[in-house]
Every structure is written in C-alpha cells, then in structure tokens.
Short mmCIF file of C-alpha atoms in Angstrom, two decimals:
data_model
loop_
_atom_site.label_atom_id
_atom_site.label_comp_id
_atom_site.label_asym_id
_atom_site.label_seq_id
_atom_site.Cartn_x
_atom_site.Cartn_y
_atom_site.Cartn_z
CA GLY C 63 0.00 0.00 0.00
CA ALA C 64 0.94 3.67 -0.01
CA ASP C 65 2.17 3.45 3.58
CA ASP C 66 5.20 1.30 2.84
CA LYS C 67 6.57 3.54 0.08
CA PRO C 68 9.50 5.77 0.98
CA TRP C 69 8.84 9.50 0.92
CA SER C 70 8.44 11.28 -2.37
CA ARG C 71 11.36 13.36 -3.60
CA SER C 72 9.51 16.60 -2.76
CA MET C 73 9.00 15.49 0.86
CA GLU C 74 12.69 14.59 1.15
CA VAL C 75 13.66 18.01 -0.19
CA ARG C 76 11.18 19.72 2.14
CA CYS C 77 12.53 17.73 5.10
CA THR C 78 16.07 19.00 4.41
CA GLU C 79 14.76 22.52 3.85
CA VAL C 80 12.81 22.55 7.13
CA GLU C 81 15.77 21.16 9.09
CA PHE C 82 17.91 23.95 7.71
CA MET C 83 15.32 26.64 8.53
CA LEU C 84 14.68 25.65 12.15
CA ARG C 85 16.94 27.13 14.81
CA ASP C 86 16.60 24.06 17.01
CA PRO C 87 16.20 20.56 15.58
CA VAL C 88 13.13 18.56 16.62
CA LYS C 89 14.06 15.75 19.01
CA ASN C 90 10.71 14.16 19.89
CA ASP C 91 6.94 14.22 19.31
CA GLN C 92 6.47 17.21 21.65
CA ASP C 93 8.99 19.24 19.63
CA ILE C 94 7.05 18.46 16.47
CA GLN C 95 3.76 19.57 18.07
CA TYR C 96 5.37 22.73 19.43
CA THR C 97 7.02 23.59 16.10
CA LEU C 98 3.79 23.11 14.19
CA ALA C 99 1.85 25.27 16.67
CA ALA C 100 4.59 27.93 16.68
CA ALA C 101 4.70 28.06 12.87
CA GLU C 102 0.92 28.49 12.70
CA ALA C 103 1.05 31.21 15.38
CA GLY C 104 3.86 32.85 13.40
CA LEU C 105 1.65 32.99 10.31
CA LEU C 106 -1.07 34.73 12.35
CA PHE C 107 1.52 37.26 13.50
CA MET C 108 2.49 37.85 9.84
CA GLU C 109 -1.15 38.61 9.02
CA GLN C 110 -1.39 41.01 11.97
CA ILE C 111 1.71 42.88 10.89
CA GLU C 112 0.30 43.21 7.37
CA VAL C 113 -3.07 44.52 8.61
CA LYS C 114 -1.47 46.93 11.09
CA ALA C 115 1.02 48.27 8.54
CA GLN C 116 -1.85 48.98 6.11
CA THR C 117 -3.82 50.76 8.84
CA LEU C 118 -0.78 52.90 9.69
CA GLY C 119 0.03 53.47 6.03
CA VAL C 120 3.60 52.20 6.38
CA LEU C 121 5.53 49.34 4.86
CA ARG C 122 5.48 46.06 6.79
CA GLY C 123 9.26 46.22 6.98
CA THR C 124 9.15 49.69 8.55
CA LEU C 125 6.72 48.49 11.20
CA SER C 126 8.67 45.30 11.90
CA ARG C 127 11.89 47.32 12.28
CA HIS C 128 10.23 49.25 15.11
CA ILE C 129 8.87 46.05 16.62
CA LEU C 130 12.24 44.30 16.34
CA PRO C 131 14.82 47.07 16.40
CA TYR C 132 17.81 45.55 14.70
CA GLY C 133 21.30 46.78 14.01
CA THR C 134 22.31 47.94 17.48
CA THR C 135 25.94 47.06 18.03
CA ASP C 136 25.43 44.49 20.78
CA GLN C 137 22.74 42.53 18.99
CA SER C 138 23.61 39.67 16.67
CA VAL C 139 20.92 38.33 14.33
CA ALA C 140 20.51 35.22 16.47
CA ASN C 141 19.77 37.31 19.55
CA GLN C 142 17.51 39.73 17.73
CA SER C 143 14.73 40.09 20.26
CA SER C 144 12.71 42.93 21.74
CA LYS C 145 11.03 44.04 24.91
CA ALA C 146 7.69 45.81 24.53
CA LYS C 147 8.75 48.60 26.92
CA GLU C 148 11.83 49.56 24.86
CA VAL C 149 9.83 49.34 21.63
CA LEU C 150 7.19 51.73 23.00
CA GLU C 151 9.86 54.19 24.17
CA ASN C 152 11.60 54.28 20.77
CA MET C 153 8.60 54.30 18.47
CA PRO C 154 7.89 57.45 16.42
CA ASP C 155 5.07 59.46 17.99
CA GLU C 156 2.60 59.23 15.12
CA MET C 157 2.92 55.43 15.09
CA ARG C 158 2.84 55.24 18.88
CA ARG C 159 -0.41 57.23 19.03
CA ARG C 160 -2.17 54.79 16.72
CA MET C 161 -1.26 51.58 18.52
CA SER C 162 -2.33 50.36 21.93
CA ASP C 163 0.24 49.00 24.39
CA LYS C 164 -1.49 45.66 24.07
CA GLU C 165 -1.09 45.61 20.27
CA VAL C 166 2.59 46.48 20.54
CA ALA C 167 3.14 43.78 23.17
CA TYR C 168 1.37 41.21 20.96
CA LEU C 169 3.46 42.09 17.89
CA VAL C 170 6.70 42.10 19.88
CA ARG C 171 5.90 38.68 21.30
CA GLY C 172 5.01 37.36 17.83
CA ALA C 173 8.18 38.73 16.24
CA ASN C 174 10.35 37.27 19.00
CA SER C 175 8.69 33.85 18.61
CA VAL C 176 9.24 33.80 14.86
CA ARG C 177 12.87 34.79 15.34
CA LYS C 178 13.33 31.99 17.89
CA LEU C 179 11.73 29.41 15.62
CA ILE C 180 13.33 30.00 12.22
CA ARG C 181 16.63 31.36 10.93
CA VAL C 182 15.55 34.65 9.39
CA LYS C 183 16.15 38.28 10.03
CA ILE C 184 13.11 40.52 9.92
CA ALA C 185 14.34 43.88 8.65
CA ASP C 186 12.41 44.64 5.46
CA ASP C 187 9.50 43.48 3.33
CA ASN C 188 11.59 40.84 1.54
CA ASP C 189 12.69 39.35 4.86
CA LEU C 190 9.04 39.20 5.95
CA ASN C 191 8.05 37.44 2.71
CA GLN C 192 10.84 34.95 3.21
CA ALA C 193 9.86 34.39 6.85
CA LYS C 194 6.24 33.83 5.81
CA GLU C 195 7.26 31.23 3.20
CA SER C 196 9.50 29.47 5.74
CA LEU C 197 6.66 29.32 8.27
CA LYS C 198 4.24 27.99 5.61
CA THR C 199 6.70 25.30 4.51
CA THR C 200 7.38 24.28 8.12
CA ALA C 201 3.68 24.11 9.04
CA ARG C 202 2.78 22.19 5.86
CA PHE C 203 5.61 19.71 6.38
CA PHE C 204 4.83 18.89 10.01
CA ARG C 205 1.08 18.69 9.32
CA ARG C 206 1.84 16.11 6.66
CA VAL C 207 4.21 14.15 8.93
CA THR C 208 1.65 14.15 11.76
CA ALA C 209 -1.20 13.03 9.49
CA GLU C 210 0.89 10.26 7.92
CA ALA C 211 2.09 9.04 11.34
CA GLU C 212 -1.50 8.96 12.63
CA GLU C 213 -2.58 6.81 9.68
CA MET C 214 0.23 4.40 10.47
CA SER C 215 -0.39 4.41 14.23
CA ILE C 216 3.14 5.49 15.09
CA GLY C 217 4.62 8.66 16.61
CA PRO C 218 5.45 11.50 14.18
CA PHE C 219 9.07 11.66 15.35
CA ARG C 220 9.50 7.93 14.76
CA LEU C 221 8.18 8.38 11.24
CA LEU C 222 10.43 11.37 10.64
CA GLN C 223 13.53 9.49 11.81
CA THR C 224 12.77 6.43 9.71
CA ARG C 225 12.02 8.45 6.59
CA ARG C 226 15.09 10.57 7.14
CA GLU C 227 17.22 7.44 7.12
CA GLY C 228 15.55 6.45 3.84
CA GLN C 229 14.01 3.25 5.17
CA ARG C 230 10.76 1.65 4.16
CA LEU C 231 8.01 1.38 6.71
CA ILE C 232 5.41 -1.34 6.75
CA SER C 233 2.26 -0.11 8.35
CA PRO C 234 1.39 -2.14 11.45
CA ALA C 235 -2.31 -1.52 11.10
CA LYS C 236 -4.95 -0.35 8.69
CA PRO C 237 -5.67 3.40 8.92
CA GLY C 238 -8.05 4.12 11.76
CA LYS C 239 -7.10 1.01 13.73
CA PRO C 240 -4.47 1.82 16.34
CA SER C 241 -2.05 -1.00 16.88
CA ASN C 242 0.71 -1.84 19.30
CA ALA C 243 2.38 -4.00 16.69
CA PRO C 244 6.03 -3.14 16.09
CA VAL C 245 7.01 -1.35 12.89
CA PHE C 246 9.71 -3.15 10.99
CA GLY C 247 11.80 -0.39 9.52
CA ARG C 248 15.36 -1.63 9.80
CA GLY C 249 17.28 -3.62 7.22
CA GLY C 250 16.64 -4.30 3.54
CA GLY C 251 13.20 -4.91 2.08
CA HIS C 252 13.54 -8.71 1.93
CA TYR C 253 14.77 -9.05 5.52
CA GLN C 254 12.03 -6.71 6.65
CA LEU C 255 9.29 -8.70 4.91
CA LYS C 256 10.64 -11.84 6.55
CA GLN C 257 10.33 -10.13 9.95
CA GLN C 258 6.79 -9.07 9.16
CA GLN C 259 5.82 -12.60 8.03
CA LEU C 260 7.32 -14.17 11.17
CA TYR C 261 5.46 -11.69 13.33
CA ASN C 262 2.18 -12.44 11.50
CA GLN C 263 2.72 -16.20 11.92
CA GLN C 264 3.29 -15.78 15.65
CA GLN C 265 0.11 -13.72 15.94
CA GLN C 266 -1.89 -16.37 14.07
CA GLN C 267 -0.49 -19.18 16.24
CA GLN C 268 -1.38 -17.27 19.39
CA GLN C 269 -4.91 -16.67 18.14
CA GLN C 270 -5.35 -20.36 17.26
CA GLN C 271 -4.13 -21.39 20.72
CA GLN C 272 -6.60 -19.02 22.34
CA GLN C 273 -9.47 -20.42 20.27
CA GLN C 274 -8.68 -24.08 21.17
#
C-alpha cells in the first residue's frame, strides 16, 4: 500500500529545507507539536503585521523594524529580540499614538517567537516574505508528517527518523485502527518482509491457541 513507500522526492527536499530553517532541531513528538503550533502562530503574526502596517500606512518592513529594532551594536541576528517597553519608548510618535500598548506587546511577542523558531532576520518586506514562506513550509511539512504518522499508528518523530534514514516502513495496522504491533523499519526490504511474516505467523499461532 501507499504506507510502505519511501517519501516522495519533494518530501525529502522539504525535510532537508525545514531542518535547515529551524533554529533548534526537533528531538521528539512534543517538539514536532510545538514547532507546528509555533509556525501556525507565526503565520497569524504575519497577518497582523500586514493589517497593522496597512492601517498605519507604512511598509510592513518599517513596522517590523520598530517592533524588532535591529542593528544595534550588541545585537547579533541570532539574539535579535525585543522588549515591549523599549519598543514603545523608541517608536515614532505618530505610530505610537495609533497603537495600543497591548497591540505592541502582541506584535513584539510574535516577532520574538518567529525569530526563535526559524533562521531569518526581519528587517524589510523581503525578509518578511521569506519568513512567511519558511513558516508555511514548516507548518505544511509537520502537518503532513503528523497526518501520515496517525494513519500508520506510530509517533510522528518515529516516522520522521525512519524516513530521514531512507528506510521503508510497513504499516502495522490499517488506517483508523491503532495497533501496538512493532514497525519493521530496519534492514533491507527482503529481511524486513521476513520479519513481518514471522510476526504475522506468531500472531496467528497465538490466536489459534486461544481459540482451542
């Protein structure tokens, strides 16, 4: 079935892309859930910045530069983060007047989260476009991994690891039926099939014994 095919080329490429974009690699199922949620929250932040910039009649990049002041001598790109209080103090008056403290705090928090999640700087409109694409790619990838893992009744990180190593997976159960059966992912296809057959035989023997 479709489950035991290795990933398509595009998924392999996306996997490499996403690994490169993330500041911290995912190490378990929780990391995958967090990264997916953070990427989706990041996309909401991108929408907010767009809406707010239009309202203020400024470029998104201009607004984001005030939200994430960048270029001060002691701040490397990796540590580019803001505190709402400093942002409010340094914002031009006409912009300051048209934004509530709450809005500024929300945007600052959003910008900091995006910066922590993916390797991008947010200094102009092009950076923001790139950040948005990175967040979309990340969210799409982990949604796909999670959905595929659910169908196969295994953890998303387990699936990611196995696919990353280019191994075939034989689904332990039909979609929708959770199973505690082991997934035979190691070794060549022939060896793996042998393992699967042996496991099936054992299961059948056990069932027959129970019925007798």
